[in-house]
Amino acid sequence: MADDTGAGRVRVVGTGLIGASLGIALTRAGYDVVLHDPSPTASALARDLGAGRLASADDPEPDLVVVAAPPDVAGPVVAAELDRWPGAVVTDVASVKEAVAAAVAAAGADLTRYVGSHPMAGRERSGAMAARADLFEGRAWVVVPGASSAPAAVDLVRRVAEAVGSVVTVMAAAEHDAAVAVVSHVPQVAASLVAARLRDLSDDAVALAGQGLRDVTRIAASDARLWTQILAGNAAAVRSVLHEVRADLDDLLAALDALTGTDADAAPAPGALQVVARSITDGNTGQARIPGKHGGGPTSYASVVVVVPDRPGALASLLVDIGDAGVNLEDLRIDHGLGLPFGLAEVAVLPTAVEHLHTALAERGWRVHD
Amino acid sequence: MADDTGAGRVRVVGTGLIGASLGIALTRAGYDVVLHDPSPTASALARDLGAGRLASADDPEPDLVVVAAPPDVAGPVVAAELDRWPGAVVTDVASVKEAVAAAVAAAGADLTRYVGSHPMAGRERSGAMAARADLFEGRAWVVVPGASSAPAAVDLVRRVAEAVGSVVTVMAAAEHDAAVAVVSHVPQVAASLVAARLRDLSDDAVALAGQGLRDVTRIAASDARLWTQILAGNAAAVRSVLHEVRADLDDLLAALDALTGTDADAAPAPGALQVVARSITDGNTGQARIPGKHGGGPTSYASVVVVVPDRPGALASLLVDIGDAGVNLEDLRIDHGLGLPFGLAEVAVLPTAVEHLHTALAERGWRVHD
């Protein structure tokens, strides 16, 4: 960057969760950060959290502008910033890329200085009050050059993303939108549709909820306003994937229709059973593609289930004992018993460690389920 | 029961995961358990695991027969056992109840002595080798009387379920099947359909997988053979719920179609955005009905996110420090960073404890995200 004081000048437009967190992280990384938000209160709050200093009329041209505005206004704001700062690179952080790039192009702005971004970080809460310096650390950040983006502009955005601890992937906008439709947007839709069916259940029925339902519907608690913008902004890619899901669902429904009311003595239609089985095996295959720990390939772990009394420190002492046994804890999930004062801790370890761990924990008085 | 030696006589038919685990648990609870399986090897294995003794021609009539056979043969086996033991109560453990009851009735067996069961316990692995004494502890067990079931028969099944540590709910078969369709079967379908879309993704796209996708698709690793039987056995209830899901999906698809290709300057169809928003808010409402810890009402917890280095004992020391801070750990989830040697531990605590915990952990050198 053309500045020898610090790492460079960054102007953050929009000081909600992402913008404020970016400001804090970049300030700590030695960047000179100025903050702007349509709401003076919001920018003042971000400044108070250490995200940078308030923008003023005397500011020199920034090296990079980060537009951290909601997806539906990101495009016009990017275009306005490109026009205002003729030498600056401008990026945005919206989780949809084609719609934003199209809006920038439609505004006639200089596309050589625009590079899209999608930092895939987030939290249930929004707003600057939830901001944190480490929001991006270890998370994916997708850099999305346009056809006209200057290579130097792409490099700049990449370096800033890495400066806040992200792991950078470069993708074209269409490829990005199609990818997030499958790995993020459609899963949100599925969680919401499944959860919606719980609204009118009796309390007795809901009491049968197990870990499977909890896992599938966890993200059904997401913010409606944000997700309406995301789904609307990526409507084309999302509908494309949802059409494929509906086709699979229709096949399954036809098979279940064929199986409904089948005489208990008659053999069920073999084609129908095969369709049902394939729904599950196709899911097995797809799920196995999800990367395992620390970005490596999918890994097979084995589970050891341990009864953990609901006392302060109980879970901690379990993990101490696991560590003392010399076994590395790969993952941990806690399942809550129904109306009983304990939980079940499912500890994932390498399969070769299971037997040893089982013995070690049992010797220390734990009730181990495997 | 009409026996003064021990808690009673139970005959287990089918010594896979459920049957063998039940045998072990009942034996420890003082019951006299005999084991039968079509495979002599399977029953011998269960016997070796402490599930009971092998059935023989000299066995007295049992008080209770538990048919732990796969869902598609449970009905005929229940009928055969009812005929063989004219004084015994017979139950089964299949996760679908109407289909089994219908098969028992169609066989002309004595329905006064049949009471359906559904112990809602299970593990990723199947077979007697995965059996454990505590499989049912703290888990739900649904007792499903038929219209003709004798009250004493219902009581007997209930007592046995409680003897192995289950929390018993009583429901009619139709109510049960409708409930598990919503809380278990349709979530499985959703997870599988979403995961199936991952099969053909590029590695770059799959690398963008986050915790949301992992949560939604975790149960997509389920066993196809078992789930084909479950879905086929509960086809009527499952298709009914899936039809409702498809109707919601169709509404959403129509809205996304309306939003696709909308001119960036034109206002998006307001009705379409409302439909999209409602998909999410309906999911918010449904998800909030899921019971929280230990069977109580849904609870609001706050999250504290802590960076945990990937060293043996690191997570354990975090939990020790949380305990030392006097804060009760309500739930714990671990998110793995991409290609970096640390994970992010999301610790759920009461909202009133967040600030204190943040301070306490930071003082002990932890990098806390909130």
Short mmCIF file of N, CA and C in Angstrom, two decimals, chain B residues 182-326:
data_model
loop_
_atom_site.label_atom_id
_atom_site.label_comp_id
_atom_site.label_asym_id
_atom_site.label_seq_id
_atom_site.Cartn_x
_atom_site.Cartn_y
_atom_site.Cartn_z
N VAL B 182 -42.90 -36.70 12.89
CA VAL B 182 -42.46 -35.31 12.91
C VAL B 182 -41.11 -35.14 13.60
N VAL B 183 -40.93 -35.80 14.75
CA VAL B 183 -39.73 -35.53 15.55
C VAL B 183 -38.55 -36.41 15.20
N SER B 184 -38.75 -37.44 14.40
CA SER B 184 -37.65 -38.34 14.09
C SER B 184 -37.54 -38.68 12.62
N HIS B 185 -38.64 -39.10 12.00
CA HIS B 185 -38.53 -39.64 10.65
C HIS B 185 -38.34 -38.56 9.59
N VAL B 186 -39.14 -37.50 9.67
CA VAL B 186 -38.97 -36.42 8.70
C VAL B 186 -37.63 -35.70 8.87
N PRO B 187 -37.15 -35.48 10.09
CA PRO B 187 -35.79 -34.93 10.21
C PRO B 187 -34.74 -35.81 9.55
N GLN B 188 -34.88 -37.12 9.63
CA GLN B 188 -33.94 -38.02 8.96
C GLN B 188 -34.01 -37.80 7.45
N VAL B 189 -35.22 -37.74 6.92
CA VAL B 189 -35.39 -37.51 5.49
C VAL B 189 -34.75 -36.19 5.07
N ALA B 190 -34.99 -35.15 5.85
CA ALA B 190 -34.45 -33.84 5.51
C ALA B 190 -32.92 -33.86 5.50
N ALA B 191 -32.34 -34.48 6.52
CA ALA B 191 -30.88 -34.55 6.59
C ALA B 191 -30.32 -35.28 5.37
N SER B 192 -30.97 -36.37 4.99
CA SER B 192 -30.50 -37.16 3.86
C SER B 192 -30.65 -36.40 2.55
N LEU B 193 -31.76 -35.72 2.36
CA LEU B 193 -31.97 -34.99 1.11
C LEU B 193 -30.97 -33.84 0.97
N VAL B 194 -30.69 -33.14 2.07
CA VAL B 194 -29.73 -32.04 2.02
C VAL B 194 -28.32 -32.58 1.76
N ALA B 195 -27.97 -33.66 2.45
CA ALA B 195 -26.64 -34.24 2.28
C ALA B 195 -26.44 -34.77 0.86
N ALA B 196 -27.50 -35.30 0.27
CA ALA B 196 -27.39 -35.86 -1.08
C ALA B 196 -26.91 -34.81 -2.08
N ARG B 197 -27.21 -33.54 -1.81
CA ARG B 197 -26.80 -32.48 -2.74
C ARG B 197 -25.30 -32.24 -2.71
N LEU B 198 -24.62 -32.81 -1.72
CA LEU B 198 -23.17 -32.59 -1.61
C LEU B 198 -22.37 -33.52 -2.49
N ARG B 199 -23.03 -34.56 -3.03
CA ARG B 199 -22.29 -35.61 -3.71
C ARG B 199 -21.43 -35.09 -4.85
N ASP B 200 -21.97 -34.18 -5.63
CA ASP B 200 -21.29 -33.76 -6.85
C ASP B 200 -20.60 -32.41 -6.71
N LEU B 201 -20.46 -31.90 -5.50
CA LEU B 201 -19.81 -30.62 -5.33
C LEU B 201 -18.31 -30.72 -5.55
N SER B 202 -17.72 -29.59 -5.99
CA SER B 202 -16.26 -29.54 -6.07
C SER B 202 -15.68 -29.53 -4.66
N ASP B 203 -14.40 -29.88 -4.54
CA ASP B 203 -13.76 -29.85 -3.23
C ASP B 203 -13.75 -28.44 -2.66
N ASP B 204 -13.54 -27.44 -3.50
CA ASP B 204 -13.55 -26.05 -3.04
C ASP B 204 -14.89 -25.70 -2.41
N ALA B 205 -15.95 -26.14 -3.05
CA ALA B 205 -17.29 -25.82 -2.54
C ALA B 205 -17.53 -26.52 -1.21
N VAL B 206 -17.18 -27.79 -1.14
CA VAL B 206 -17.38 -28.54 0.10
C VAL B 206 -16.56 -27.95 1.23
N ALA B 207 -15.41 -27.36 0.88
CA ALA B 207 -14.55 -26.76 1.90
C ALA B 207 -15.22 -25.59 2.60
N LEU B 208 -16.29 -25.05 2.03
CA LEU B 208 -16.99 -23.94 2.67
C LEU B 208 -18.00 -24.43 3.71
N ALA B 209 -18.05 -25.73 3.91
CA ALA B 209 -18.99 -26.30 4.88
C ALA B 209 -18.76 -25.71 6.27
N GLY B 210 -19.83 -25.29 6.91
CA GLY B 210 -19.73 -24.73 8.24
C GLY B 210 -20.49 -25.58 9.24
N GLN B 211 -20.65 -25.05 10.45
CA GLN B 211 -21.29 -25.83 11.50
C GLN B 211 -22.75 -26.09 11.20
N GLY B 212 -23.39 -25.14 10.51
CA GLY B 212 -24.81 -25.31 10.17
C GLY B 212 -25.03 -26.54 9.32
N LEU B 213 -24.22 -26.69 8.28
CA LEU B 213 -24.35 -27.86 7.42
C LEU B 213 -24.06 -29.14 8.20
N ARG B 214 -23.03 -29.09 9.03
CA ARG B 214 -22.67 -30.28 9.80
C ARG B 214 -23.81 -30.69 10.73
N ASP B 215 -24.44 -29.72 11.34
CA ASP B 215 -25.55 -30.04 12.24
C ASP B 215 -26.72 -30.63 11.47
N VAL B 216 -27.07 -30.01 10.36
CA VAL B 216 -28.25 -30.46 9.61
C VAL B 216 -28.03 -31.86 9.05
N THR B 217 -26.80 -32.18 8.66
CA THR B 217 -26.56 -33.46 7.98
C THR B 217 -25.93 -34.52 8.85
N ARG B 218 -25.81 -34.27 10.14
CA ARG B 218 -25.13 -35.27 10.99
C ARG B 218 -25.81 -36.63 10.88
N ILE B 219 -27.15 -36.68 10.99
CA ILE B 219 -27.82 -37.98 10.96
C ILE B 219 -27.97 -38.53 9.55
N ALA B 220 -27.41 -37.85 8.55
CA ALA B 220 -27.44 -38.41 7.20
C ALA B 220 -26.51 -39.61 7.10
N ALA B 221 -25.75 -39.89 8.13
CA ALA B 221 -24.88 -41.06 8.13
C ALA B 221 -25.64 -42.32 8.59
N SER B 222 -26.94 -42.22 8.79
CA SER B 222 -27.72 -43.34 9.33
C SER B 222 -27.73 -44.58 8.43
N ASP B 223 -28.08 -45.73 9.03
CA ASP B 223 -28.11 -47.01 8.33
C ASP B 223 -29.29 -47.12 7.38
N ALA B 224 -29.01 -47.38 6.12
CA ALA B 224 -30.07 -47.38 5.10
C ALA B 224 -31.06 -48.52 5.29
N ARG B 225 -30.56 -49.67 5.67
CA ARG B 225 -31.47 -50.82 5.77
C ARG B 225 -32.50 -50.59 6.88
N LEU B 226 -32.02 -50.16 8.03
CA LEU B 226 -32.93 -49.92 9.15
C LEU B 226 -33.92 -48.81 8.80
N TRP B 227 -33.42 -47.72 8.22
CA TRP B 227 -34.30 -46.61 7.96
C TRP B 227 -35.29 -46.86 6.84
N THR B 228 -34.92 -47.74 5.91
CA THR B 228 -35.90 -48.12 4.89
C THR B 228 -37.07 -48.83 5.56
N GLN B 229 -36.78 -49.69 6.51
CA GLN B 229 -37.85 -50.39 7.21
C GLN B 229 -38.70 -49.43 8.04
N ILE B 230 -38.01 -48.48 8.68
CA ILE B 230 -38.76 -47.53 9.52
C ILE B 230 -39.68 -46.67 8.67
N LEU B 231 -39.13 -46.10 7.60
CA LEU B 231 -39.94 -45.21 6.76
C LEU B 231 -41.07 -45.99 6.08
N ALA B 232 -40.77 -47.21 5.63
CA ALA B 232 -41.82 -48.01 5.01
C ALA B 232 -42.88 -48.39 6.04
N GLY B 233 -42.44 -48.70 7.25
CA GLY B 233 -43.38 -49.11 8.29
C GLY B 233 -44.25 -47.97 8.78
N ASN B 234 -43.78 -46.74 8.64
CA ASN B 234 -44.55 -45.58 9.08
C ASN B 234 -44.93 -44.72 7.88
N ALA B 235 -45.09 -45.37 6.73
CA ALA B 235 -45.25 -44.64 5.47
C ALA B 235 -46.40 -43.64 5.51
N ALA B 236 -47.53 -44.05 6.10
CA ALA B 236 -48.69 -43.17 6.07
C ALA B 236 -48.43 -41.87 6.84
N ALA B 237 -47.89 -42.00 8.06
CA ALA B 237 -47.66 -40.80 8.87
C ALA B 237 -46.55 -39.94 8.27
N VAL B 238 -45.51 -40.61 7.76
CA VAL B 238 -44.38 -39.85 7.22
C VAL B 238 -44.80 -39.10 5.97
N ARG B 239 -45.57 -39.76 5.09
CA ARG B 239 -45.97 -39.07 3.86
C ARG B 239 -46.87 -37.89 4.17
N SER B 240 -47.68 -38.06 5.22
CA SER B 240 -48.56 -36.96 5.61
C SER B 240 -47.75 -35.72 6.00
N VAL B 241 -46.73 -35.92 6.81
CA VAL B 241 -45.90 -34.78 7.23
C VAL B 241 -45.09 -34.25 6.05
N LEU B 242 -44.57 -35.15 5.22
CA LEU B 242 -43.78 -34.72 4.07
C LEU B 242 -44.62 -33.94 3.07
N HIS B 243 -45.90 -34.29 2.96
CA HIS B 243 -46.78 -33.50 2.08
C HIS B 243 -46.88 -32.07 2.59
N GLU B 244 -46.95 -31.91 3.92
CA GLU B 244 -47.01 -30.56 4.50
C GLU B 244 -45.69 -29.82 4.24
N VAL B 245 -44.58 -30.55 4.38
CA VAL B 245 -43.28 -29.94 4.11
C VAL B 245 -43.20 -29.52 2.65
N ARG B 246 -43.67 -30.39 1.76
CA ARG B 246 -43.60 -30.06 0.34
C ARG B 246 -44.46 -28.85 0.01
N ALA B 247 -45.61 -28.73 0.68
CA ALA B 247 -46.46 -27.56 0.45
C ALA B 247 -45.72 -26.28 0.84
N ASP B 248 -45.05 -26.31 2.00
CA ASP B 248 -44.25 -25.15 2.42
C ASP B 248 -43.12 -24.91 1.43
N LEU B 249 -42.50 -25.97 0.97
CA LEU B 249 -41.40 -25.85 0.01
C LEU B 249 -41.90 -25.25 -1.30
N ASP B 250 -43.07 -25.68 -1.73
CA ASP B 250 -43.64 -25.14 -2.97
C ASP B 250 -43.91 -23.64 -2.84
N ASP B 251 -44.43 -23.23 -1.69
CA ASP B 251 -44.67 -21.79 -1.46
C ASP B 251 -43.36 -21.02 -1.55
N LEU B 252 -42.33 -21.58 -0.92
CA LEU B 252 -41.03 -20.91 -0.92
C LEU B 252 -40.45 -20.87 -2.33
N LEU B 253 -40.56 -21.97 -3.06
CA LEU B 253 -40.04 -22.00 -4.43
C LEU B 253 -40.76 -20.98 -5.31
N ALA B 254 -42.07 -20.86 -5.14
CA ALA B 254 -42.80 -19.88 -5.94
C ALA B 254 -42.30 -18.47 -5.62
N ALA B 255 -42.03 -18.21 -4.35
CA ALA B 255 -41.53 -16.90 -3.94
C ALA B 255 -40.14 -16.65 -4.52
N LEU B 256 -39.28 -17.68 -4.49
CA LEU B 256 -37.93 -17.52 -5.03
C LEU B 256 -37.98 -17.34 -6.55
N ASP B 257 -38.90 -18.05 -7.19
CA ASP B 257 -39.07 -17.87 -8.64
C ASP B 257 -39.43 -16.41 -8.94
N ALA B 258 -40.32 -15.85 -8.13
CA ALA B 258 -40.73 -14.45 -8.32
C ALA B 258 -39.56 -13.50 -8.10
N LEU B 259 -38.64 -13.89 -7.21
CA LEU B 259 -37.52 -13.02 -6.88
C LEU B 259 -36.33 -13.21 -7.81
N THR B 260 -36.33 -14.26 -8.61
CA THR B 260 -35.20 -14.54 -9.50
C THR B 260 -35.22 -13.61 -10.69
N GLY B 261 -34.04 -13.04 -10.93
CA GLY B 261 -33.93 -12.21 -12.10
C GLY B 261 -34.64 -10.88 -11.96
N THR B 262 -35.01 -10.52 -10.68
CA THR B 262 -35.65 -9.22 -10.47
C THR B 262 -34.65 -8.12 -10.79
N ASP B 263 -35.10 -7.14 -11.52
CA ASP B 263 -34.28 -5.97 -11.83
C ASP B 263 -33.78 -5.35 -10.54
N ALA B 264 -32.47 -5.06 -10.48
CA ALA B 264 -31.89 -4.52 -9.24
C ALA B 264 -32.55 -3.22 -8.82
N ASP B 265 -33.14 -2.49 -9.77
CA ASP B 265 -33.77 -1.22 -9.40
C ASP B 265 -35.23 -1.37 -9.02
N ALA B 266 -35.81 -2.49 -9.44
CA ALA B 266 -37.24 -2.65 -9.14
C ALA B 266 -37.40 -3.19 -7.73
N ALA B 267 -38.48 -2.80 -7.08
CA ALA B 267 -38.75 -3.33 -5.74
C ALA B 267 -39.15 -4.79 -5.88
N PRO B 268 -38.56 -5.68 -5.08
CA PRO B 268 -38.95 -7.09 -5.16
C PRO B 268 -40.41 -7.25 -4.76
N ALA B 269 -41.07 -8.21 -5.38
CA ALA B 269 -42.48 -8.48 -5.07
C ALA B 269 -42.63 -8.62 -3.55
N PRO B 270 -43.40 -7.70 -2.88
CA PRO B 270 -43.50 -7.74 -1.42
C PRO B 270 -44.09 -9.03 -0.90
N GLY B 271 -45.03 -9.59 -1.62
CA GLY B 271 -45.60 -10.85 -1.16
C GLY B 271 -44.54 -11.93 -1.13
N ALA B 272 -43.65 -11.93 -2.11
CA ALA B 272 -42.62 -12.97 -2.18
C ALA B 272 -41.68 -12.88 -0.99
N LEU B 273 -41.27 -11.67 -0.63
CA LEU B 273 -40.36 -11.53 0.51
C LEU B 273 -41.05 -11.98 1.79
N GLN B 274 -42.33 -11.71 1.89
CA GLN B 274 -43.06 -12.10 3.09
C GLN B 274 -43.11 -13.62 3.23
N VAL B 275 -43.28 -14.29 2.11
CA VAL B 275 -43.29 -15.75 2.14
C VAL B 275 -41.95 -16.29 2.59
N VAL B 276 -40.89 -15.71 2.08
CA VAL B 276 -39.55 -16.15 2.48
C VAL B 276 -39.34 -15.93 3.97
N ALA B 277 -39.72 -14.73 4.44
CA ALA B 277 -39.56 -14.43 5.87
C ALA B 277 -40.35 -15.39 6.73
N ARG B 278 -41.54 -15.72 6.26
CA ARG B 278 -42.38 -16.60 7.07
C ARG B 278 -41.79 -18.00 7.18
N SER B 279 -41.10 -18.46 6.13
CA SER B 279 -40.43 -19.77 6.22
C SER B 279 -39.49 -19.79 7.43
N ILE B 280 -38.80 -18.68 7.63
CA ILE B 280 -37.82 -18.65 8.70
C ILE B 280 -38.52 -18.47 10.06
N THR B 281 -39.47 -17.55 10.13
CA THR B 281 -40.12 -17.30 11.42
C THR B 281 -40.94 -18.52 11.88
N ASP B 282 -41.56 -19.23 10.96
CA ASP B 282 -42.27 -20.46 11.34
C ASP B 282 -41.29 -21.46 11.93
N GLY B 283 -40.09 -21.51 11.37
CA GLY B 283 -39.06 -22.38 11.92
C GLY B 283 -38.60 -21.91 13.29
N ASN B 284 -38.48 -20.60 13.47
CA ASN B 284 -38.13 -20.05 14.79
C ASN B 284 -39.13 -20.55 15.84
N THR B 285 -40.41 -20.43 15.52
CA THR B 285 -41.48 -20.79 16.45
C THR B 285 -41.43 -22.28 16.78
N GLY B 286 -41.27 -23.10 15.74
CA GLY B 286 -41.23 -24.55 15.97
C GLY B 286 -40.03 -24.98 16.79
N GLN B 287 -38.87 -24.41 16.46
CA GLN B 287 -37.65 -24.81 17.14
C GLN B 287 -37.70 -24.47 18.63
N ALA B 288 -38.39 -23.38 18.96
CA ALA B 288 -38.48 -22.95 20.36
C ALA B 288 -39.30 -23.92 21.21
N ARG B 289 -40.00 -24.85 20.58
CA ARG B 289 -40.80 -25.82 21.34
C ARG B 289 -40.00 -27.00 21.85
N ILE B 290 -38.78 -27.16 21.34
CA ILE B 290 -37.99 -28.33 21.73
C ILE B 290 -37.55 -28.17 23.18
N PRO B 291 -37.78 -29.20 24.00
CA PRO B 291 -37.44 -29.07 25.42
C PRO B 291 -35.95 -28.86 25.62
N GLY B 292 -35.63 -28.13 26.67
CA GLY B 292 -34.24 -27.86 26.99
C GLY B 292 -33.65 -28.95 27.85
N LYS B 293 -32.71 -28.59 28.66
CA LYS B 293 -31.95 -29.54 29.46
C LYS B 293 -32.85 -30.30 30.41
N HIS B 294 -32.58 -31.60 30.50
CA HIS B 294 -33.25 -32.43 31.49
C HIS B 294 -34.77 -32.37 31.40
N GLY B 295 -35.29 -32.23 30.18
CA GLY B 295 -36.73 -32.35 29.98
C GLY B 295 -37.54 -31.15 30.39
N GLY B 296 -36.91 -30.11 30.84
CA GLY B 296 -37.65 -28.90 31.19
C GLY B 296 -38.05 -28.14 29.95
N GLY B 297 -38.66 -26.98 30.13
CA GLY B 297 -39.03 -26.17 28.99
C GLY B 297 -37.80 -25.66 28.27
N PRO B 298 -37.98 -25.13 27.07
CA PRO B 298 -36.82 -24.58 26.36
C PRO B 298 -36.17 -23.49 27.21
N THR B 299 -34.87 -23.48 27.21
CA THR B 299 -34.14 -22.52 28.05
C THR B 299 -33.28 -21.65 27.17
N SER B 300 -33.16 -20.40 27.53
CA SER B 300 -32.26 -19.53 26.79
C SER B 300 -30.90 -19.51 27.44
N TYR B 301 -29.94 -19.98 26.72
CA TYR B 301 -28.57 -19.90 27.21
C TYR B 301 -27.81 -18.89 26.36
N ALA B 302 -26.74 -18.39 26.93
CA ALA B 302 -25.85 -17.53 26.18
C ALA B 302 -24.58 -18.29 25.88
N SER B 303 -23.91 -17.91 24.81
CA SER B 303 -22.69 -18.62 24.43
C SER B 303 -21.46 -17.79 24.72
N VAL B 304 -20.45 -18.48 25.14
CA VAL B 304 -19.13 -17.88 25.26
C VAL B 304 -18.22 -18.73 24.38
N VAL B 305 -17.54 -18.10 23.45
CA VAL B 305 -16.70 -18.84 22.52
C VAL B 305 -15.24 -18.66 22.91
N VAL B 306 -14.54 -19.75 23.05
CA VAL B 306 -13.16 -19.71 23.52
C VAL B 306 -12.27 -20.44 22.51
N VAL B 307 -11.10 -19.88 22.25
CA VAL B 307 -10.14 -20.55 21.37
C VAL B 307 -9.43 -21.64 22.16
N VAL B 308 -9.46 -22.84 21.67
CA VAL B 308 -8.84 -23.97 22.36
C VAL B 308 -7.73 -24.54 21.50
N PRO B 309 -6.48 -24.44 21.95
CA PRO B 309 -5.38 -25.02 21.16
C PRO B 309 -5.55 -26.53 21.05
N ASP B 310 -5.09 -27.05 19.92
CA ASP B 310 -5.28 -28.48 19.68
C ASP B 310 -4.17 -29.28 20.37
N ARG B 311 -4.11 -29.20 21.67
CA ARG B 311 -3.15 -29.97 22.46
C ARG B 311 -3.91 -30.86 23.41
N PRO B 312 -3.37 -32.07 23.68
CA PRO B 312 -4.06 -32.93 24.65
C PRO B 312 -4.23 -32.20 25.98
N GLY B 313 -5.39 -32.28 26.54
CA GLY B 313 -5.63 -31.66 27.84
C GLY B 313 -6.08 -30.21 27.77
N ALA B 314 -6.02 -29.58 26.60
CA ALA B 314 -6.38 -28.16 26.53
C ALA B 314 -7.85 -27.95 26.85
N LEU B 315 -8.69 -28.75 26.21
CA LEU B 315 -10.12 -28.59 26.46
C LEU B 315 -10.45 -28.93 27.91
N ALA B 316 -9.80 -29.93 28.43
CA ALA B 316 -10.02 -30.29 29.82
C ALA B 316 -9.69 -29.13 30.74
N SER B 317 -8.56 -28.48 30.50
CA SER B 317 -8.19 -27.38 31.40
C SER B 317 -9.16 -26.22 31.26
N LEU B 318 -9.74 -26.05 30.07
CA LEU B 318 -10.76 -25.00 29.92
C LEU B 318 -11.93 -25.30 30.84
N LEU B 319 -12.39 -26.54 30.82
CA LEU B 319 -13.55 -26.88 31.63
C LEU B 319 -13.23 -26.79 33.12
N VAL B 320 -12.00 -27.12 33.47
CA VAL B 320 -11.60 -26.95 34.87
C VAL B 320 -11.70 -25.48 35.26
N ASP B 321 -11.22 -24.61 34.39
CA ASP B 321 -11.26 -23.18 34.69
C ASP B 321 -12.69 -22.66 34.75
N ILE B 322 -13.55 -23.20 33.92
CA ILE B 322 -14.96 -22.80 33.97
C ILE B 322 -15.56 -23.21 35.32
N GLY B 323 -15.25 -24.44 35.72
CA GLY B 323 -15.73 -24.90 37.02
C GLY B 323 -15.16 -24.07 38.17
N ASP B 324 -13.87 -23.75 38.06
CA ASP B 324 -13.24 -22.92 39.11
C ASP B 324 -13.89 -21.56 39.20
N ALA B 325 -14.39 -21.07 38.06
CA ALA B 325 -15.05 -19.77 38.06
C ALA B 325 -16.45 -19.87 38.66
N GLY B 326 -16.85 -21.10 39.01
CA GLY B 326 -18.14 -21.28 39.65
C GLY B 326 -19.31 -21.22 38.68
#
